[in-house]
Coordinates of C-alpha atoms in Angstrom, one line a residue:
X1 CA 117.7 179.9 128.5
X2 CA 119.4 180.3 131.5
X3 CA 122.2 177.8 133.0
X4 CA 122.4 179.5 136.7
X5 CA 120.3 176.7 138.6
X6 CA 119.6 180.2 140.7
X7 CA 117.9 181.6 137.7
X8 CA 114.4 181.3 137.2
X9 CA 112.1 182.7 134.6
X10 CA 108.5 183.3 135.4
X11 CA 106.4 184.2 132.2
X12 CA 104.3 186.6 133.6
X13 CA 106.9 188.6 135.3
X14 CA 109.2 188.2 132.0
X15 CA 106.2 190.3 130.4
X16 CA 105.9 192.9 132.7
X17 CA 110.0 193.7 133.2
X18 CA 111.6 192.2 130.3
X19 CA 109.2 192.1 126.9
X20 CA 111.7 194.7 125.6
X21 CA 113.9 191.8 125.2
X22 CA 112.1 190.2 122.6
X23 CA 110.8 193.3 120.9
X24 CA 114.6 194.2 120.3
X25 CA 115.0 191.1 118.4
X26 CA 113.7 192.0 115.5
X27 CA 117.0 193.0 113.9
X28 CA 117.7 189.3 114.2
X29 CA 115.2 188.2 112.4
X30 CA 116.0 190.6 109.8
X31 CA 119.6 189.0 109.6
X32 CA 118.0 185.4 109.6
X33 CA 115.6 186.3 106.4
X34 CA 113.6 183.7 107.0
X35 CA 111.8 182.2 104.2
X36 CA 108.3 180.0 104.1
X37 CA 109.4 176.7 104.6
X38 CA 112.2 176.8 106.2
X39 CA 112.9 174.5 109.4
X40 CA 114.0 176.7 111.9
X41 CA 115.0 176.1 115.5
X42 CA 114.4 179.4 117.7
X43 CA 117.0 178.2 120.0
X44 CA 116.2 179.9 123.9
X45 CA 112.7 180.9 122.9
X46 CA 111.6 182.4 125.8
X47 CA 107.4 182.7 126.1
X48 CA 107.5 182.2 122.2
X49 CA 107.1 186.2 121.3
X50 CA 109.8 185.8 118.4
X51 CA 109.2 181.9 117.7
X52 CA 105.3 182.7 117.1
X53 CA 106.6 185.3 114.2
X54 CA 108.9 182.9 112.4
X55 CA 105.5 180.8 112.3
X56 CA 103.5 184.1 111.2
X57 CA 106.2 184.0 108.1
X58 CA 105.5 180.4 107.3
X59 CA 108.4 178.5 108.6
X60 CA 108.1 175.1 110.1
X61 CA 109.2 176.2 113.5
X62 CA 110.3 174.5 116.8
X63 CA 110.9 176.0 120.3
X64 CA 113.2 174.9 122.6
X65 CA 114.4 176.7 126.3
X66 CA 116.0 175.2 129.6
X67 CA 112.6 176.6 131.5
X68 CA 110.0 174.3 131.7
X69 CA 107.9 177.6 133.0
X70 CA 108.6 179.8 129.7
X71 CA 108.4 176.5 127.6
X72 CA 105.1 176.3 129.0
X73 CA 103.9 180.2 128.1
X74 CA 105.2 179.5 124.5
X75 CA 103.0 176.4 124.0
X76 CA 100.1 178.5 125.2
X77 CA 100.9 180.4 122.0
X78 CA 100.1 176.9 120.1
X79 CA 103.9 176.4 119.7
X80 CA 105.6 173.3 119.3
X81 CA 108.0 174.1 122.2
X82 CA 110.5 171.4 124.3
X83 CA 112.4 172.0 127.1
X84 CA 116.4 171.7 125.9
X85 CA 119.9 172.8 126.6
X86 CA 121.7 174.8 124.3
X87 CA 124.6 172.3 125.4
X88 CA 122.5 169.5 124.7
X89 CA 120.3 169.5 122.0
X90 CA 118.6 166.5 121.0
X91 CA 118.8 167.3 117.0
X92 CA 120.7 166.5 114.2
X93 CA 120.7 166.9 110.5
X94 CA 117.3 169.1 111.1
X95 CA 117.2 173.0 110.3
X96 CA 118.0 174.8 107.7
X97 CA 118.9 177.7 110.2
X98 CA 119.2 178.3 114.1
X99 CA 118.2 181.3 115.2
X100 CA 118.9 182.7 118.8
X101 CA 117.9 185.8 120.9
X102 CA 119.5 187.2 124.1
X103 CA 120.4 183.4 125.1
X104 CA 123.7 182.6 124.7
X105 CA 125.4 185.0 127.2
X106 CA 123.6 182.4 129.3
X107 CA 125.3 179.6 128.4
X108 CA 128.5 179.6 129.8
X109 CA 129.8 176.2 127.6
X110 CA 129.6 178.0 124.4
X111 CA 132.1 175.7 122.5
X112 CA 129.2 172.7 123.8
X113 CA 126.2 175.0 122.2
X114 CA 128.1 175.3 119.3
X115 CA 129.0 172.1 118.3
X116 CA 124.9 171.3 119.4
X117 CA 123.5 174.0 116.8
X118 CA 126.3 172.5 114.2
X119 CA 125.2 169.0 115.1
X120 CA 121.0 170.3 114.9
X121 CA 121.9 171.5 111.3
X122 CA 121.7 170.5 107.9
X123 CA 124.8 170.8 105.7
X124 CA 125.2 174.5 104.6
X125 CA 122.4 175.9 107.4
X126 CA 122.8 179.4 109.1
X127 CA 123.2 180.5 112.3
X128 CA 122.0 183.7 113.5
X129 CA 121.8 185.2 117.0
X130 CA 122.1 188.3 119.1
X131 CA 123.7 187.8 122.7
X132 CA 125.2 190.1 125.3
X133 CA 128.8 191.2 124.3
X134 CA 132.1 192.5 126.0
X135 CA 131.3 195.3 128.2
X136 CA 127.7 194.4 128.3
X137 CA 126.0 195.7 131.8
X138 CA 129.4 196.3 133.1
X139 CA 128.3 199.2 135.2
X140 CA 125.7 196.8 137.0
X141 CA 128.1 194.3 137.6
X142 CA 130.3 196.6 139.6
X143 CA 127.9 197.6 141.4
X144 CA 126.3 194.5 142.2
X145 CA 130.1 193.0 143.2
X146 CA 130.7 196.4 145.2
X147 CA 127.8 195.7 147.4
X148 CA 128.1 191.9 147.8
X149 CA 132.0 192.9 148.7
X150 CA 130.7 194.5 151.2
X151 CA 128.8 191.3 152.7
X152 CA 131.9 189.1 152.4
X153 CA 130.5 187.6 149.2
X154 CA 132.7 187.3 145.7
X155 CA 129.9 188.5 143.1
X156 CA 132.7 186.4 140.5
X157 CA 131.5 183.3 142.1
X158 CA 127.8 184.1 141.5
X159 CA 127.9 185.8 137.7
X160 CA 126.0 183.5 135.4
X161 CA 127.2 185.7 132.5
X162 CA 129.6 185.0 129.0
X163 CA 130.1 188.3 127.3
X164 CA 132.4 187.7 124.8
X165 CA 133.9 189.7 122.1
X166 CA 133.8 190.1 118.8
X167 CA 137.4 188.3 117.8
X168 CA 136.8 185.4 120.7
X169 CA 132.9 184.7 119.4
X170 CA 134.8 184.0 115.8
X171 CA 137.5 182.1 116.8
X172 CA 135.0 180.0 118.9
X173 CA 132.5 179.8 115.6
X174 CA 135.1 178.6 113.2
X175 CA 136.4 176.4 115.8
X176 CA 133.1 175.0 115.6
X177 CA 132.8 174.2 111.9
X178 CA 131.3 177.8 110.7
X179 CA 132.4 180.5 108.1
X180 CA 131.3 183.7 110.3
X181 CA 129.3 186.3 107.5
X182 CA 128.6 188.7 109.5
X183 CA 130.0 190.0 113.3
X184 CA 128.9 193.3 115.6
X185 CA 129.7 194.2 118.9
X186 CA 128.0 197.4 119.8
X187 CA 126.4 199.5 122.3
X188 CA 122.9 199.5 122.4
X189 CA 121.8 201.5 125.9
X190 CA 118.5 200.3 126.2
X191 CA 115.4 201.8 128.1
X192 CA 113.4 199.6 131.0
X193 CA 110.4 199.6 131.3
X194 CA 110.6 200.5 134.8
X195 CA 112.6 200.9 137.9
X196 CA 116.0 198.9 137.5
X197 CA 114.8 197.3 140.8
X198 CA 112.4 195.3 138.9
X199 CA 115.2 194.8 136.0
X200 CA 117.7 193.1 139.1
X201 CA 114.7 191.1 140.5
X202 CA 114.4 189.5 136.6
X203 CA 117.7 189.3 135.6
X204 CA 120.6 189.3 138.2
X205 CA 119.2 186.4 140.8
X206 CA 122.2 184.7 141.1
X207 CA 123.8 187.3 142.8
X208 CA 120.7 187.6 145.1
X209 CA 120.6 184.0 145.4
X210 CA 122.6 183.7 149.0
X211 CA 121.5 186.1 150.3
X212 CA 118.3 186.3 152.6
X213 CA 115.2 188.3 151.9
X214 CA 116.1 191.1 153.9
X215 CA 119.5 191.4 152.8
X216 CA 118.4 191.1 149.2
X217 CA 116.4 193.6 149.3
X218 CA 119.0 195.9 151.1
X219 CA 121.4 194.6 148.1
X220 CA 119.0 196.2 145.7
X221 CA 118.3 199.3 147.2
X222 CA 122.1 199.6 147.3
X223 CA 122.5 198.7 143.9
X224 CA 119.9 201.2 142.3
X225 CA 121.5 204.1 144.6
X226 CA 124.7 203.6 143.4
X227 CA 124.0 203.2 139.6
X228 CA 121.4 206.2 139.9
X229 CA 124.1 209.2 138.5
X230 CA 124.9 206.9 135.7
X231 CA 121.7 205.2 134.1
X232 CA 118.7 207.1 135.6
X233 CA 117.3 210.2 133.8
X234 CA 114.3 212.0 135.4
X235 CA 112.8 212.2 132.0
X236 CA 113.6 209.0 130.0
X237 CA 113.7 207.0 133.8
X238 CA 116.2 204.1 133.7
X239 CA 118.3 202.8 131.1
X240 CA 120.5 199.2 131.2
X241 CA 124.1 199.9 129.6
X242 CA 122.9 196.8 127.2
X243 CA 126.1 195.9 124.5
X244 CA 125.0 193.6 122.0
X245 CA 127.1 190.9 119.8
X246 CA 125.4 190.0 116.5
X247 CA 126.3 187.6 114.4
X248 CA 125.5 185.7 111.2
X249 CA 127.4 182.3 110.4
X250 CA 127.0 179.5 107.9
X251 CA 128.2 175.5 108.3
X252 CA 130.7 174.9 106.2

C-alpha cells in the first residue's frame, strides 16, 4: 500500500521481483493465529497471496490496498478486496483482528493508520503486522542519495519510507489506544530473486521518479555498482539488507 503518488504497483511485475515479500509473511500469520471465523482485515493486501490463506483457514476475510491495480489481481483470486488507505479506512466496530504485511513503512502518517485500524476494530481485537524497521535497506538508501547527489537532487525529498524503531513503534501504539504483546526489530538479509536492478525498478520509484529515462537507467546502473562489494555474492547473487519490525498489539 504505498502513499508515494510516484509509486505504482503492477501485479505481474510484483510476481516476478517481489513474491518473496509475501512468502516471508508467514511468520505473521503465525503471530496472528487466526482462528475459523474470525473477521479479519488483511490491511495492504497486495495481489491477495496472504489474504487468500487467512480464507484457506476459514476466516471471514476482507482485502483492502491504496492500488486499484493489485486490488484488482487479489479479486482475481475471488477475494472480497476494496481499494483503501491505511489513513482512511472506512470501518469501524468490524474485526476481531488487523493483520498487516510489509505495508506500513509505506505509510508515512502512522499515528492516522493507527487510530484507522483502532477505529476498524472491535473492542479487545489484535493487531499484528510486520513492516520495515530502523536500519532497514540503509545501504540502498545511501547509495541511491549518493547518486542522486550527484545530479543535484536531495534523495530526502523523494524517500517514501517510515522505518521506525522498536521503542518509537510502541510509544506510537499505546498512544493509539493498544497494550503492545509482543515487539522485534531484527535483521533479516533477505535473497532476491534476481538482479537488484529489477528489486530498484519495483521498489525505489520515487527516487527514479524525476528523473528521465535515460538518467534513470544511468541512476541504476550506478546504484547496483556501488552496492555490488556489499550485497552481491557470485554464489547466492543479490541480497537486500531487509530489517524487519514485528509486532503483536491488542485494543485496550
Amino acid at each position: 500500500m504505498a502513499v508515494a503518488t510516484t509509486q505504482r504497483w503492477d501485479p505481474d511485475l510484483y510476481e516476478r521481483n517481489a513474491r518473496f515479500v509475501s512468502e516471508l509473511g508467514a511468520p505473521v500469520l503465525e503471530l496472528l493465529a487466526p482462528r475459523p471465523g474470525e473477521r479479519i482485515l488483511d490491511l495492504g493486501c497486495g495481489d491477495g497471496f496472504l489474504t487468500e490463506r487467512l480464507a484457506a483457514l476459514g476466516c471471514d476475510v476482507v482485502a483492502v490496498d491504496a492500488s486499484a491495480e493489485q486490488v484488482e489481481g487479489a479479486r482475481r483470486r475471488g477475494l472480497d478486496a476494496r481499494v483503501a488507505r491505511a489513513e482512511a479506512l472506512p470501518f469501524e466496530a468490524e474485526f476481531d483482528a488487523v493483520f498487516s504485511n510489509a505495508v506500513l513503512h509505506w505509510v508515512k502518517d502512522a499515528r492516522g493508520a493507527i487510530a484507522a485500524v483502532a477505529r476498524a476494530l472491535r473492542p479487545g481485537g489484535r493487531f499484528v503486522a510486520e513492516l520495515g524497521g530502523a536500519g532497514c535497506v540503509a545501504a540502498i538508501r545511501a547509495a541511491l542519495g549518493v547518486s542522486l547527489a550527484r545530479r543535484g537532487i536531495d534523495a530526502a525529498g523523494l524517500d517514501p519510507w517510515f522505518f521506525p524503531s522498536a521503542e518509537a513503534y510502541t510509544e506510537l501504539l499505546v498512544c493509539g489506544g493498544f497494550s503492545v504483546r509482543s515487539i522485534a526489530l531484527f535483521p533479516r538479509p533477505t535473497p532476491l530473486p534476481g538482479d537488484v536492478s529489477a528489486w530498484l525498478e519495483t521498489f525505489a520509484q520515487p527516487f527514479l521518479a524525476p528523473l528521465a529515462a535515460p538518467e534513470r537507467t544511468a541512476v541504476v546502473a550506478d546504484v547496483r555498482e556501488a552496492l555490488r562489494p556489499a550485497l552481491f555474492d557470485a554464489e547466492r547473487g543479490w541480497t537486500a539488507d531487509y530489517v524487519r519490525l514485528r509486532f503483536a498489539a491488542d485494543l485496550a
